Short mmCIF file of C-alpha atoms in Angstrom, two decimals:
data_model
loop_
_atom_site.label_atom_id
_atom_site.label_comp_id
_atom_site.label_asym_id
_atom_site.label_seq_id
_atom_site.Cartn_x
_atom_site.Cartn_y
_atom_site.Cartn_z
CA UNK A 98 0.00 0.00 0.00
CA UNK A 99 1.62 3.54 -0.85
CA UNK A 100 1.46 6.29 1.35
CA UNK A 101 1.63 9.68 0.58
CA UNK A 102 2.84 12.71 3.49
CA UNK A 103 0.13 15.46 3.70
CA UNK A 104 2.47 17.81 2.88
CA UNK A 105 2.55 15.99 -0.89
CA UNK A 106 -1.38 16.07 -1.44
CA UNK A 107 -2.54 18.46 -4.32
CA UNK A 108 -6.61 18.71 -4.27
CA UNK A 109 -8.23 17.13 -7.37
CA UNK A 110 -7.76 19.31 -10.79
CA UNK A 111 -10.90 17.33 -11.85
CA UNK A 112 -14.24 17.96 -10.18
CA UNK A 113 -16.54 15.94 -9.41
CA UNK A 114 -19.82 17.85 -8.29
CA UNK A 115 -23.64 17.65 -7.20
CA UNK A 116 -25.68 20.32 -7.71
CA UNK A 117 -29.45 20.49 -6.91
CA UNK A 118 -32.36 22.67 -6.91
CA UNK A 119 -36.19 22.57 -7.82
CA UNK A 120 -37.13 22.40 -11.23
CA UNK A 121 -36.83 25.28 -13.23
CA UNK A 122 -34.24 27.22 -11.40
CA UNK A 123 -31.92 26.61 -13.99
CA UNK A 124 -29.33 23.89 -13.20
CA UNK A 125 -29.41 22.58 -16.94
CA UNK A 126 -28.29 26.08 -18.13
CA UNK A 127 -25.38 25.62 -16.13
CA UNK A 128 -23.98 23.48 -18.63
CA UNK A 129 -23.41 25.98 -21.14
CA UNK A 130 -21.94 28.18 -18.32
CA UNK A 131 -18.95 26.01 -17.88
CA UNK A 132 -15.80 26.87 -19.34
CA UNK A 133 -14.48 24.39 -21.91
CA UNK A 134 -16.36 21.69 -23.74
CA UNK A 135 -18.74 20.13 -22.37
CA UNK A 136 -21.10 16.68 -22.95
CA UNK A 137 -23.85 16.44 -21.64
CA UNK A 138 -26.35 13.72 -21.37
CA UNK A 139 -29.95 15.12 -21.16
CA UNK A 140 -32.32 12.94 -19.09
CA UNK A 141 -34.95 14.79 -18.31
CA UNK A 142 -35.77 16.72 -21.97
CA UNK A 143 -34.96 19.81 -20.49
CA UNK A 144 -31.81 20.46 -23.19
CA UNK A 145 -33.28 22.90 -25.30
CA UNK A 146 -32.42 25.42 -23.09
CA UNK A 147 -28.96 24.83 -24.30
CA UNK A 148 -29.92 26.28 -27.70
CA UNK A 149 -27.52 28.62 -28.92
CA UNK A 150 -24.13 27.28 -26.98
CA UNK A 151 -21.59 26.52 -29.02
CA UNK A 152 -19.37 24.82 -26.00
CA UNK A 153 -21.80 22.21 -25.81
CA UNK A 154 -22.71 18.49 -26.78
CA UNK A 155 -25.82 16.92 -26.44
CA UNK A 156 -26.90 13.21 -25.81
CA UNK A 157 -30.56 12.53 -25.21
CA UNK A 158 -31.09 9.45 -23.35
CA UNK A 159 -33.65 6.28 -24.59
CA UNK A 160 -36.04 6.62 -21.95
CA UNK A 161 -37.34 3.25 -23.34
CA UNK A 162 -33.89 1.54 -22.11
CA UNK A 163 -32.33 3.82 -19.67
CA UNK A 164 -29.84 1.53 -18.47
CA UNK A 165 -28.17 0.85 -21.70
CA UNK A 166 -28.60 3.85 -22.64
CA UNK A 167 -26.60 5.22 -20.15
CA UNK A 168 -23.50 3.23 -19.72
CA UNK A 169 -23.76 3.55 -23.96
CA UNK A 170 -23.33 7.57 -22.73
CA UNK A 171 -20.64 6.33 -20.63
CA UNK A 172 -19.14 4.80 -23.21
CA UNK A 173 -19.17 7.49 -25.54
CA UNK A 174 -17.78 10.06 -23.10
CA UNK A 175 -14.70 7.81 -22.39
CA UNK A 176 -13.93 7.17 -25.93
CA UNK A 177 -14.12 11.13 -26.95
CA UNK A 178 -13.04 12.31 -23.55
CA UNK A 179 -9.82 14.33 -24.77
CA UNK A 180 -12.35 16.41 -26.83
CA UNK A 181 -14.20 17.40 -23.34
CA UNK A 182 -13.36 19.45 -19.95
CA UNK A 183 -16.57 18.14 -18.76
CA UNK A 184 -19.51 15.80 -18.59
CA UNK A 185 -22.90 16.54 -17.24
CA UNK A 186 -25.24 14.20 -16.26
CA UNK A 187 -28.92 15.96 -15.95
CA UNK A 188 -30.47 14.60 -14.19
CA UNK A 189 -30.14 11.75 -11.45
CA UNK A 190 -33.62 12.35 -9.73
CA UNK A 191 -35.68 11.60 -13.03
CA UNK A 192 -32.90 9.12 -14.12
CA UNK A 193 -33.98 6.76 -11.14
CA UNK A 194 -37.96 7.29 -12.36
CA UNK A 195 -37.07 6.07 -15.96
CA UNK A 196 -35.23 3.33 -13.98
CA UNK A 197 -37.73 2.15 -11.48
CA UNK A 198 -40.19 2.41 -14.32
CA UNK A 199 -38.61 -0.01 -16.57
CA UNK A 200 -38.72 -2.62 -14.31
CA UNK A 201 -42.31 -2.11 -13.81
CA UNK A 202 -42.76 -3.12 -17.05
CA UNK A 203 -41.73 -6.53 -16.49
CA UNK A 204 -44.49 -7.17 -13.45
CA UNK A 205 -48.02 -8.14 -13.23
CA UNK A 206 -48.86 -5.14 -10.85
CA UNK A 207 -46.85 -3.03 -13.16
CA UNK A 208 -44.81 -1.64 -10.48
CA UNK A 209 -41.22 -2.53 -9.23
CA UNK A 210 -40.32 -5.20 -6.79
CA UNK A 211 -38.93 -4.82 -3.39
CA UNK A 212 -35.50 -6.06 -4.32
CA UNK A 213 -35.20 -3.60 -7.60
CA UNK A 214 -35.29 -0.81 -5.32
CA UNK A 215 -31.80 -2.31 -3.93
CA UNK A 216 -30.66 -3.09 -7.13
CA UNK A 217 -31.28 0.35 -8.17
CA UNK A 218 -28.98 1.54 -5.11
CA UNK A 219 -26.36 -0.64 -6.29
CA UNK A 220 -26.11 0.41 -10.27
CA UNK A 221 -26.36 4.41 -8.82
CA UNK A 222 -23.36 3.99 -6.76
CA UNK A 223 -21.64 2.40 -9.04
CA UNK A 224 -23.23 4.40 -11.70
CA UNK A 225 -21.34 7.53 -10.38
CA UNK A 226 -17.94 5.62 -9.03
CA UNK A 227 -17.44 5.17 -12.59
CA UNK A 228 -18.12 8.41 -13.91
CA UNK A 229 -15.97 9.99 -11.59
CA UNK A 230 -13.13 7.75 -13.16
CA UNK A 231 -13.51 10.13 -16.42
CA UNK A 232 -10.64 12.36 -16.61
CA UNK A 233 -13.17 15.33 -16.52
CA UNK A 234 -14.95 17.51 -14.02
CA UNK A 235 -18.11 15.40 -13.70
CA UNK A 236 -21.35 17.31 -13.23
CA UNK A 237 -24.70 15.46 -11.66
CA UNK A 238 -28.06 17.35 -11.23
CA UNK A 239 -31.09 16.41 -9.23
CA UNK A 240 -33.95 18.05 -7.88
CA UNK A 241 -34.32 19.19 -4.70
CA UNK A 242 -36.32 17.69 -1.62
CA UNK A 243 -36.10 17.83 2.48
CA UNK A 244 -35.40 15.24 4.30
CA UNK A 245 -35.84 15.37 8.69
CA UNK A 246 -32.89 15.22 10.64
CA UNK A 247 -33.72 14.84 14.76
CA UNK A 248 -30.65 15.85 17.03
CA UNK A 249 -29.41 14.18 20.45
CA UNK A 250 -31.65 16.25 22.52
CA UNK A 251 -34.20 15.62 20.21
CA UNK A 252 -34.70 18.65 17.87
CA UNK A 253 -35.77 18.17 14.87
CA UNK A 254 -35.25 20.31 11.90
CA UNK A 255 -35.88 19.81 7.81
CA UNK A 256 -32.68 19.81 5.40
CA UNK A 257 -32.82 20.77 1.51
CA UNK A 258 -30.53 17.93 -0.07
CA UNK A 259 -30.59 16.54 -3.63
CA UNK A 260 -33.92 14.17 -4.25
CA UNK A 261 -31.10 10.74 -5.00
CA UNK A 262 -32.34 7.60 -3.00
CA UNK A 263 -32.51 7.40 0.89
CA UNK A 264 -30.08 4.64 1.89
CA UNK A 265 -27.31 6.29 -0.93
CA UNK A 266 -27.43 10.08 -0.97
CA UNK A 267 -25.57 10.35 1.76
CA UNK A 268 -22.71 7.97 0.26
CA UNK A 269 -23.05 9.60 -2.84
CA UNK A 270 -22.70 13.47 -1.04
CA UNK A 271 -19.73 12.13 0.57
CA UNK A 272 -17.99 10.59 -2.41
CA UNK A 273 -18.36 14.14 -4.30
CA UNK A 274 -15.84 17.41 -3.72
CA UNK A 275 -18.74 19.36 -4.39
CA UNK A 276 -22.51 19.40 -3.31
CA UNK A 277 -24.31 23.05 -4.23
CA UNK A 278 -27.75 24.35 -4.21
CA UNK A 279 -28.56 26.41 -6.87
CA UNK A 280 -31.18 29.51 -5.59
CA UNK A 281 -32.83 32.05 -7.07
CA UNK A 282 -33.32 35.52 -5.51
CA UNK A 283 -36.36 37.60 -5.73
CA UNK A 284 -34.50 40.02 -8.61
CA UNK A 285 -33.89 36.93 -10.86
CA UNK A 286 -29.91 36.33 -9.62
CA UNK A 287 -29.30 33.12 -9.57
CA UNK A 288 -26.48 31.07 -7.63
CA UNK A 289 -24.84 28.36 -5.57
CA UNK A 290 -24.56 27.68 -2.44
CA UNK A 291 -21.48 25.99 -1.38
CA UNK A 292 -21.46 25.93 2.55
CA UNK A 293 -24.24 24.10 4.60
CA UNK A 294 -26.13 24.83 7.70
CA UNK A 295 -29.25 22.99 9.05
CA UNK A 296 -31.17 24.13 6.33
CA UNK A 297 -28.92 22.68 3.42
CA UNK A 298 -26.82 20.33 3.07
CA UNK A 299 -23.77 21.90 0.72
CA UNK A 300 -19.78 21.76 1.12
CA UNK A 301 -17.14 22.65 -1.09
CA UNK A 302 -13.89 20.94 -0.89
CA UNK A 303 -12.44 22.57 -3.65
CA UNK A 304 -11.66 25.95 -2.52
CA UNK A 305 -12.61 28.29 0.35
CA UNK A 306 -15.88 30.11 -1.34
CA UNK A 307 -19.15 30.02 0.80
CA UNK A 308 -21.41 30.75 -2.85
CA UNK A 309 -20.55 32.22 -6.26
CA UNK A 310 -22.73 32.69 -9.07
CA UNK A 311 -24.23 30.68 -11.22
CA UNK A 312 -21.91 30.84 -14.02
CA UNK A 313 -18.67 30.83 -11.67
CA UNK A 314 -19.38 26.91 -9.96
CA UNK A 315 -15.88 25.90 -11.86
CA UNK A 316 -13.40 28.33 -11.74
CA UNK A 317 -11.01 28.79 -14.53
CA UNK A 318 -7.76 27.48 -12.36
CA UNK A 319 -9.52 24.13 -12.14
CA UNK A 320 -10.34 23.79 -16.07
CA UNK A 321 -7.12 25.59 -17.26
CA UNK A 322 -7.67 23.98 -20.91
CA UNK A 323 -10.56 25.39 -22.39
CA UNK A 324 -12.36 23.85 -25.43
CA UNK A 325 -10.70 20.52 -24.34
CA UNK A 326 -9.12 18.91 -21.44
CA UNK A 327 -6.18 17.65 -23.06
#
């Protein structure tokens, strides 16, 4: 096993992020925001907002086979990756309803069975594990939903945290440098949040900022190479 002194450790030059909001608030436009190239693979039919952005590739998923039709996305993204800074998967929450739905298909109630809600929590884990392999900054959306957390002394309070399934979203959180909810003001600014409270969960392990913009989540330093990574 190799060790490596603290003193040696460089933070990642590749990012690999969450960001969540409700619909609408404009997390697919985010996409074309990024500096570089980016790919994105559009889940929820929500790309034509990208209309007009050069700096971007779109994928549209089979909804009739979304499995194969996203590690086919997976596929492509690894074997065109020097043409990309970064791949955006939009989104995760309606990626597990095209999922879940599938499998219906193949009952007589016409819903999913108990165990294909595990083995959904199994093929999203590794689902992102092996994105975040891509030598890009790796980009996941989801909507936004509240979840109650109850303290020691028995407070209980309601968190805003991306809508990914129960017994995984906190693995996945933890497994990502970045989680960020994207808000919009009353005066139409929109932005991230980068630093939680009991409200929402966010943290940035990236850099020091508490929130930027919308169009400043990746900061030129980490995507040095624009209109490719390599």
């Amino acid at each position: 096993m190799q060790t490596t002194n603290g003193a040696q450790i460089t933070k990642s030059k590749k990012a690999k992020i969450i960001i969540y909001s409700k619909p609408g608030n404009g997390k697919t436009t985010v996409a074309g925001l990024l500096p570089g190239k980016t790919l994105v693979l559009d889940i929820d039919g929500t790309s034509q907002v990208l209309s007009g952005y050069s700096n971007v590739d779109v994928a549209i998923i089979d909804g009739a086979k979304p499995h194969d039709s996203i590690l086919e996305f997976f596929g492509h993204a690894k074997a065109n990756i020097n043409n990309y800074d970064n791949i955006f998967i939009d989104n995760l929450t309606h990626y597990q309803k095209l999922w879940l739905l599938k499998k219906g298909e193949n009952t007589k109630s016409g819903m999913p069975e108990l165990k294909d809600y595990a083995l959904l929590d199994n093929h999203l884990l590794k689902l992102v594990e092996t994105f975040n392999t891509l030598d890009a900054n790796i980009i996941f959306t989801a909507w936004e939903t509240t979840r109650e957390i109850t303290e020691e002394n028995g407070t209980k309070y309601n968190q805003f945290i991306p809508d990914i399934r129960d017994k995984i979203v906190n693995h996945i959180m933890g497994i990502s440098h970045v989680v960020a909810q994207l808000v919009k003001k009353a005066d139409g600014t929109r932005g991230f949040m980068l630093e939680g409270n009991q409200s929402v969960f966010a943290k940035n392990h990236l850099d020091d900022r508490r929130g930027c913009l919308q169009n400043e989540l990746l900061m030129q330093s980490t995507n040095e190479n624009t209109g490719g990574n390599k």
